[in-house]
mmCIF file of C-alpha atoms in Angstrom:
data_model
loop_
_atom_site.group_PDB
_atom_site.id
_atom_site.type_symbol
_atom_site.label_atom_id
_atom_site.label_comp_id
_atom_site.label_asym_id
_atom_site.label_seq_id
_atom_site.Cartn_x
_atom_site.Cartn_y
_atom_site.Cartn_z
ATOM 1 C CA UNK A 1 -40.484 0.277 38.637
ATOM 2 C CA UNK A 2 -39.652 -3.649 38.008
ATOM 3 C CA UNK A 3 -36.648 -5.288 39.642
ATOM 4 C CA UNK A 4 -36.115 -7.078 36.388
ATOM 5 C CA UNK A 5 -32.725 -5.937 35.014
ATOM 6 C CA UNK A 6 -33.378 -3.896 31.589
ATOM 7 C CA UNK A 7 -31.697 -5.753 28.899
ATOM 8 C CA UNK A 8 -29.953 -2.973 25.874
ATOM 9 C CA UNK A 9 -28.585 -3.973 22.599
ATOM 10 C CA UNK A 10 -25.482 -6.252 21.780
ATOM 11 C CA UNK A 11 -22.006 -4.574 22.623
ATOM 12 C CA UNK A 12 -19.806 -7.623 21.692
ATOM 13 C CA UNK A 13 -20.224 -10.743 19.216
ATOM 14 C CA UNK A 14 -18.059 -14.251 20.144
ATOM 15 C CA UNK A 15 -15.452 -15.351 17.345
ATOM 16 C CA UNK A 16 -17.312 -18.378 15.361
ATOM 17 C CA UNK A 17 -13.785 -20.134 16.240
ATOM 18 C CA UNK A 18 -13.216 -20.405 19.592
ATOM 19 C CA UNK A 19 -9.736 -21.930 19.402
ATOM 20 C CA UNK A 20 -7.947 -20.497 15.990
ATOM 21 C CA UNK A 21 -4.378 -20.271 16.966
ATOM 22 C CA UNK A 22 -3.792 -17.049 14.497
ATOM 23 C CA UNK A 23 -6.713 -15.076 15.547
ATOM 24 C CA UNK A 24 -5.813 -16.046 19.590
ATOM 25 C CA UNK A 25 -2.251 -14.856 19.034
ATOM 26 C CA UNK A 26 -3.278 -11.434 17.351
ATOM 27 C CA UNK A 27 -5.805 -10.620 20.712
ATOM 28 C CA UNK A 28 -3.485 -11.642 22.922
ATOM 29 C CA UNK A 29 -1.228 -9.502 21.487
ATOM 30 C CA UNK A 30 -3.405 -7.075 21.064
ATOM 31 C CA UNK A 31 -4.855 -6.942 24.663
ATOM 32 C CA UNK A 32 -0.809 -7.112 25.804
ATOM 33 C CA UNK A 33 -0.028 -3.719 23.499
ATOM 34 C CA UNK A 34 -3.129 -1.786 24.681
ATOM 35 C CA UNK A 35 -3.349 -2.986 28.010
ATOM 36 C CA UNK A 36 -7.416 -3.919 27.761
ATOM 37 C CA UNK A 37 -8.704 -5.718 31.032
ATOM 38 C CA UNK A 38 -9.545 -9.161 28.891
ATOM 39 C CA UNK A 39 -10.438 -10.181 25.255
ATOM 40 C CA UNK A 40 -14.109 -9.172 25.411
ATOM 41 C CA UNK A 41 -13.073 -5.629 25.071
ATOM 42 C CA UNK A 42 -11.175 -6.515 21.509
ATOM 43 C CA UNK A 43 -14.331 -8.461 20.612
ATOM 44 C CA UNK A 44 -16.284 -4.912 21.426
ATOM 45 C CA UNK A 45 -13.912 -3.351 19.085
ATOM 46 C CA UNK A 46 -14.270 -5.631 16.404
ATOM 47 C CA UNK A 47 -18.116 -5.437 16.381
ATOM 48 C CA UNK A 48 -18.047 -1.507 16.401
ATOM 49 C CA UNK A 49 -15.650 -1.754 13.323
ATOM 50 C CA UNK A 50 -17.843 -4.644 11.801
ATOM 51 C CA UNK A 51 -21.086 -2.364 12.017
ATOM 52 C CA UNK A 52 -19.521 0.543 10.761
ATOM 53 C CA UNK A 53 -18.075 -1.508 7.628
ATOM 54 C CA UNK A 54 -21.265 -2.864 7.106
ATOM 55 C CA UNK A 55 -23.226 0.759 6.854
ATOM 56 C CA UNK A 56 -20.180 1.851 4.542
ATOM 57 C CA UNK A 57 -20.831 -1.507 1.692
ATOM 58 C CA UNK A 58 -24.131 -1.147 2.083
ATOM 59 C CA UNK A 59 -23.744 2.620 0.847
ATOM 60 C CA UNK A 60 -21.677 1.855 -1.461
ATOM 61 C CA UNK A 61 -23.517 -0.406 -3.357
ATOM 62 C CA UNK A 62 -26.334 2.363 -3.786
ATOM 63 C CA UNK A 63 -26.281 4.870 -6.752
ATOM 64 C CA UNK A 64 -22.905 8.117 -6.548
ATOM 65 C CA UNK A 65 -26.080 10.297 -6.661
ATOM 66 C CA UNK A 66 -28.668 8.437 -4.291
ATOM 67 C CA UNK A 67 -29.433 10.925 -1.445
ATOM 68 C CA UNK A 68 -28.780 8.368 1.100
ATOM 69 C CA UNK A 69 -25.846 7.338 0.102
ATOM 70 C CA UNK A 70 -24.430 11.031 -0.246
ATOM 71 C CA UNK A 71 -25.719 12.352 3.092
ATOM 72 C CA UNK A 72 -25.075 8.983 5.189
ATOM 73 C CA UNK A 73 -22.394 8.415 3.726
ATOM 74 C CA UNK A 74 -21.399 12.407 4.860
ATOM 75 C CA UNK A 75 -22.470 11.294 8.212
ATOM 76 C CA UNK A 76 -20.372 8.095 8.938
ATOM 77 C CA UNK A 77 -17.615 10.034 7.464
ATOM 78 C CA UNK A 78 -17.635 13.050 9.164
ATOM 79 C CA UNK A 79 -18.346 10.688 12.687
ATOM 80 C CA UNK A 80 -15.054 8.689 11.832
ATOM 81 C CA UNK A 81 -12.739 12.100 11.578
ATOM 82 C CA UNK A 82 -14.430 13.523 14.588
ATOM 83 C CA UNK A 83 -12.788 10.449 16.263
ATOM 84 C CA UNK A 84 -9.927 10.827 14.768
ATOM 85 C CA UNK A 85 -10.050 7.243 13.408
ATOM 86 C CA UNK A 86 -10.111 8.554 9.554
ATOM 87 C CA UNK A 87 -7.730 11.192 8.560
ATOM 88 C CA UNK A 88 -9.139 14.198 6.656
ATOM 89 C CA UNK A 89 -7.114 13.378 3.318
ATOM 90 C CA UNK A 90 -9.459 9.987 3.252
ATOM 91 C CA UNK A 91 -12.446 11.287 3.083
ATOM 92 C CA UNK A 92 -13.791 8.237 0.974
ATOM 93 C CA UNK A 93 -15.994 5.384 1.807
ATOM 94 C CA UNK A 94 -14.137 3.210 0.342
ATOM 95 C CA UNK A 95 -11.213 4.370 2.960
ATOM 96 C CA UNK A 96 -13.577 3.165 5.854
ATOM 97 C CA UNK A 97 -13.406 -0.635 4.472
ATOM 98 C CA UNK A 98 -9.541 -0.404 5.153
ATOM 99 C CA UNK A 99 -9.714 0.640 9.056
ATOM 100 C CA UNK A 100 -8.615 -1.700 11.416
ATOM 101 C CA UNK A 101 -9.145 -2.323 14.977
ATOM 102 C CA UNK A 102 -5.736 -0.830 16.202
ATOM 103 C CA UNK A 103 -7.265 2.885 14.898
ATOM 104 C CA UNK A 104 -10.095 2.467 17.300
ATOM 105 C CA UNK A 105 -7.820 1.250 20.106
ATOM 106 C CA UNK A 106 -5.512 4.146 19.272
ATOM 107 C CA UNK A 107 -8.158 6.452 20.357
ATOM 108 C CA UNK A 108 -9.344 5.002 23.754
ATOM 109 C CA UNK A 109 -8.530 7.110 26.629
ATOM 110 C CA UNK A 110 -5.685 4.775 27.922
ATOM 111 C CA UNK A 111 -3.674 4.758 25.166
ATOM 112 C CA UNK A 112 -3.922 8.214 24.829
ATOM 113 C CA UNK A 113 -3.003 9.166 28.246
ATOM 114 C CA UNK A 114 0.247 6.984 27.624
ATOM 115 C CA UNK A 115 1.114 9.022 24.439
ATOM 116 C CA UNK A 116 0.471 12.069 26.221
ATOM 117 C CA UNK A 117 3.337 11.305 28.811
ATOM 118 C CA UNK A 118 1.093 11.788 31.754
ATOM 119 C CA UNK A 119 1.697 7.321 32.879
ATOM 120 C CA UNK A 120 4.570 5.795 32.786
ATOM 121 C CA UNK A 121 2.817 2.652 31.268
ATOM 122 C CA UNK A 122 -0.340 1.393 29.908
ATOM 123 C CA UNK A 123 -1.386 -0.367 32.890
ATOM 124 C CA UNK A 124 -0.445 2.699 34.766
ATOM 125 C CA UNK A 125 -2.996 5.039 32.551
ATOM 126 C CA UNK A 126 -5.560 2.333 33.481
ATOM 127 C CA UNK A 127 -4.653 2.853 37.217
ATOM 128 C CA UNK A 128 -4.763 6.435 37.059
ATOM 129 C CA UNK A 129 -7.983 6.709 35.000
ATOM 130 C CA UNK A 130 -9.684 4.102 37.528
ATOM 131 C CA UNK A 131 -8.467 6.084 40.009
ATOM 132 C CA UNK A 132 -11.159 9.213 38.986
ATOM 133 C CA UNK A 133 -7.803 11.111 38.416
ATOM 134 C CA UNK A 134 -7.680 12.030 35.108
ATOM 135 C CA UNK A 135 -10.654 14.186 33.290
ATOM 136 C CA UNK A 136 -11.118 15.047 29.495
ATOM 137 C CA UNK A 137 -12.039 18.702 29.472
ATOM 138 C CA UNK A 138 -14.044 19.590 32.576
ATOM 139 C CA UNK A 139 -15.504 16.370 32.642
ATOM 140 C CA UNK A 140 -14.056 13.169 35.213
ATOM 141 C CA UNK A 141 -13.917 10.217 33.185
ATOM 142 C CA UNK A 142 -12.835 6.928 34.865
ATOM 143 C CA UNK A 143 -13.433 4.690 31.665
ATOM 144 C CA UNK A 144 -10.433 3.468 30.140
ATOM 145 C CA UNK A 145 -11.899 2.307 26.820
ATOM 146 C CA UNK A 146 -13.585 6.213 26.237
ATOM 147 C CA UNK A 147 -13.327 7.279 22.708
ATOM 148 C CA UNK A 148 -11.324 10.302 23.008
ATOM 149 C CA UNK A 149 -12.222 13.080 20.237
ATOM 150 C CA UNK A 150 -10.090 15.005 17.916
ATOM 151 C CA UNK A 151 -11.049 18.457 19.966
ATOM 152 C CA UNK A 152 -11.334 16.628 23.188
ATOM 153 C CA UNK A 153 -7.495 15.113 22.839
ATOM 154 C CA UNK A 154 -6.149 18.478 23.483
ATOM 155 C CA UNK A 155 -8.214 18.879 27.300
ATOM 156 C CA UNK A 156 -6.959 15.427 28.793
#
């Protein structure tokens, strides 16, 4: 075993503009709406969304009948409406170009624990689930940002 810290893959890219006045306004407004801890977990967001965009143009520029595209293209699809982030009536790749990062926030655990009446606030859900009090199925989850699932939603 080495005491050298194992380094994993990115989770988060920096904006190229540090200090755009539009794109500040929209995190800030966005951290304020979904109660996230600081700006680096928008910036997560954004990258997961950016990477997922990037798999669905780079399908789509291959052949309707290329057996990539149809069965990884099948795959991101079905991934995105198992998260609940694409609805079943868009079951298109060109659909997945139009997401935006408020679906993915939508389906972190805090938000959903606000919607589901069980905090009286945002920053309350993020107490709670801190807090190792609230579990998804039989499972204790103390993650706020945890993608909550379309089956899982129900168990909270």
């Amino acid at each position: 075993m080495s005491r050298v810290p194992k380094v994993f893959g990115k989770t988060f890219s920096t904006p190229r503009r540090p200090f755009e006045k539009e794109r500040l306004d929209h995190e800030l407004k966005l951290v304020g709406q979904f109660g996230l801890r600081n700006k680096r977990e928008v910036w997560r967001v954004k990258y997961v969304l950016a990477k997922i965009r990037k798999a669905a143009r780079e399908l789509l520029t291959l052949d309707e009948k290329d057996p990539k595209r149809m069965f990884g293209g099948a795959a991101l699809i079905r991934r995105l409406v198992r998260m609940e982030v694409l609805s079943e009536t868009d079951m298109r790749l060109d659909n997945i170009l139009g997401l935006k990062v408020e679906d993915f926030l939508e389906r972190r655990l805090q938000t959903q624990v606000v919607k589901m009446g069980l905090a009286k606030s945002i920053h309350h859900a993020r107490v709670l689930i801190r807090g190792r009090k609230i579990r998804v199925g039989k499972q204790m989850v103390n993650c706020p940002g945890f993608i909550v699932r379309k089956e899982s939603s129900k168990r909270i």
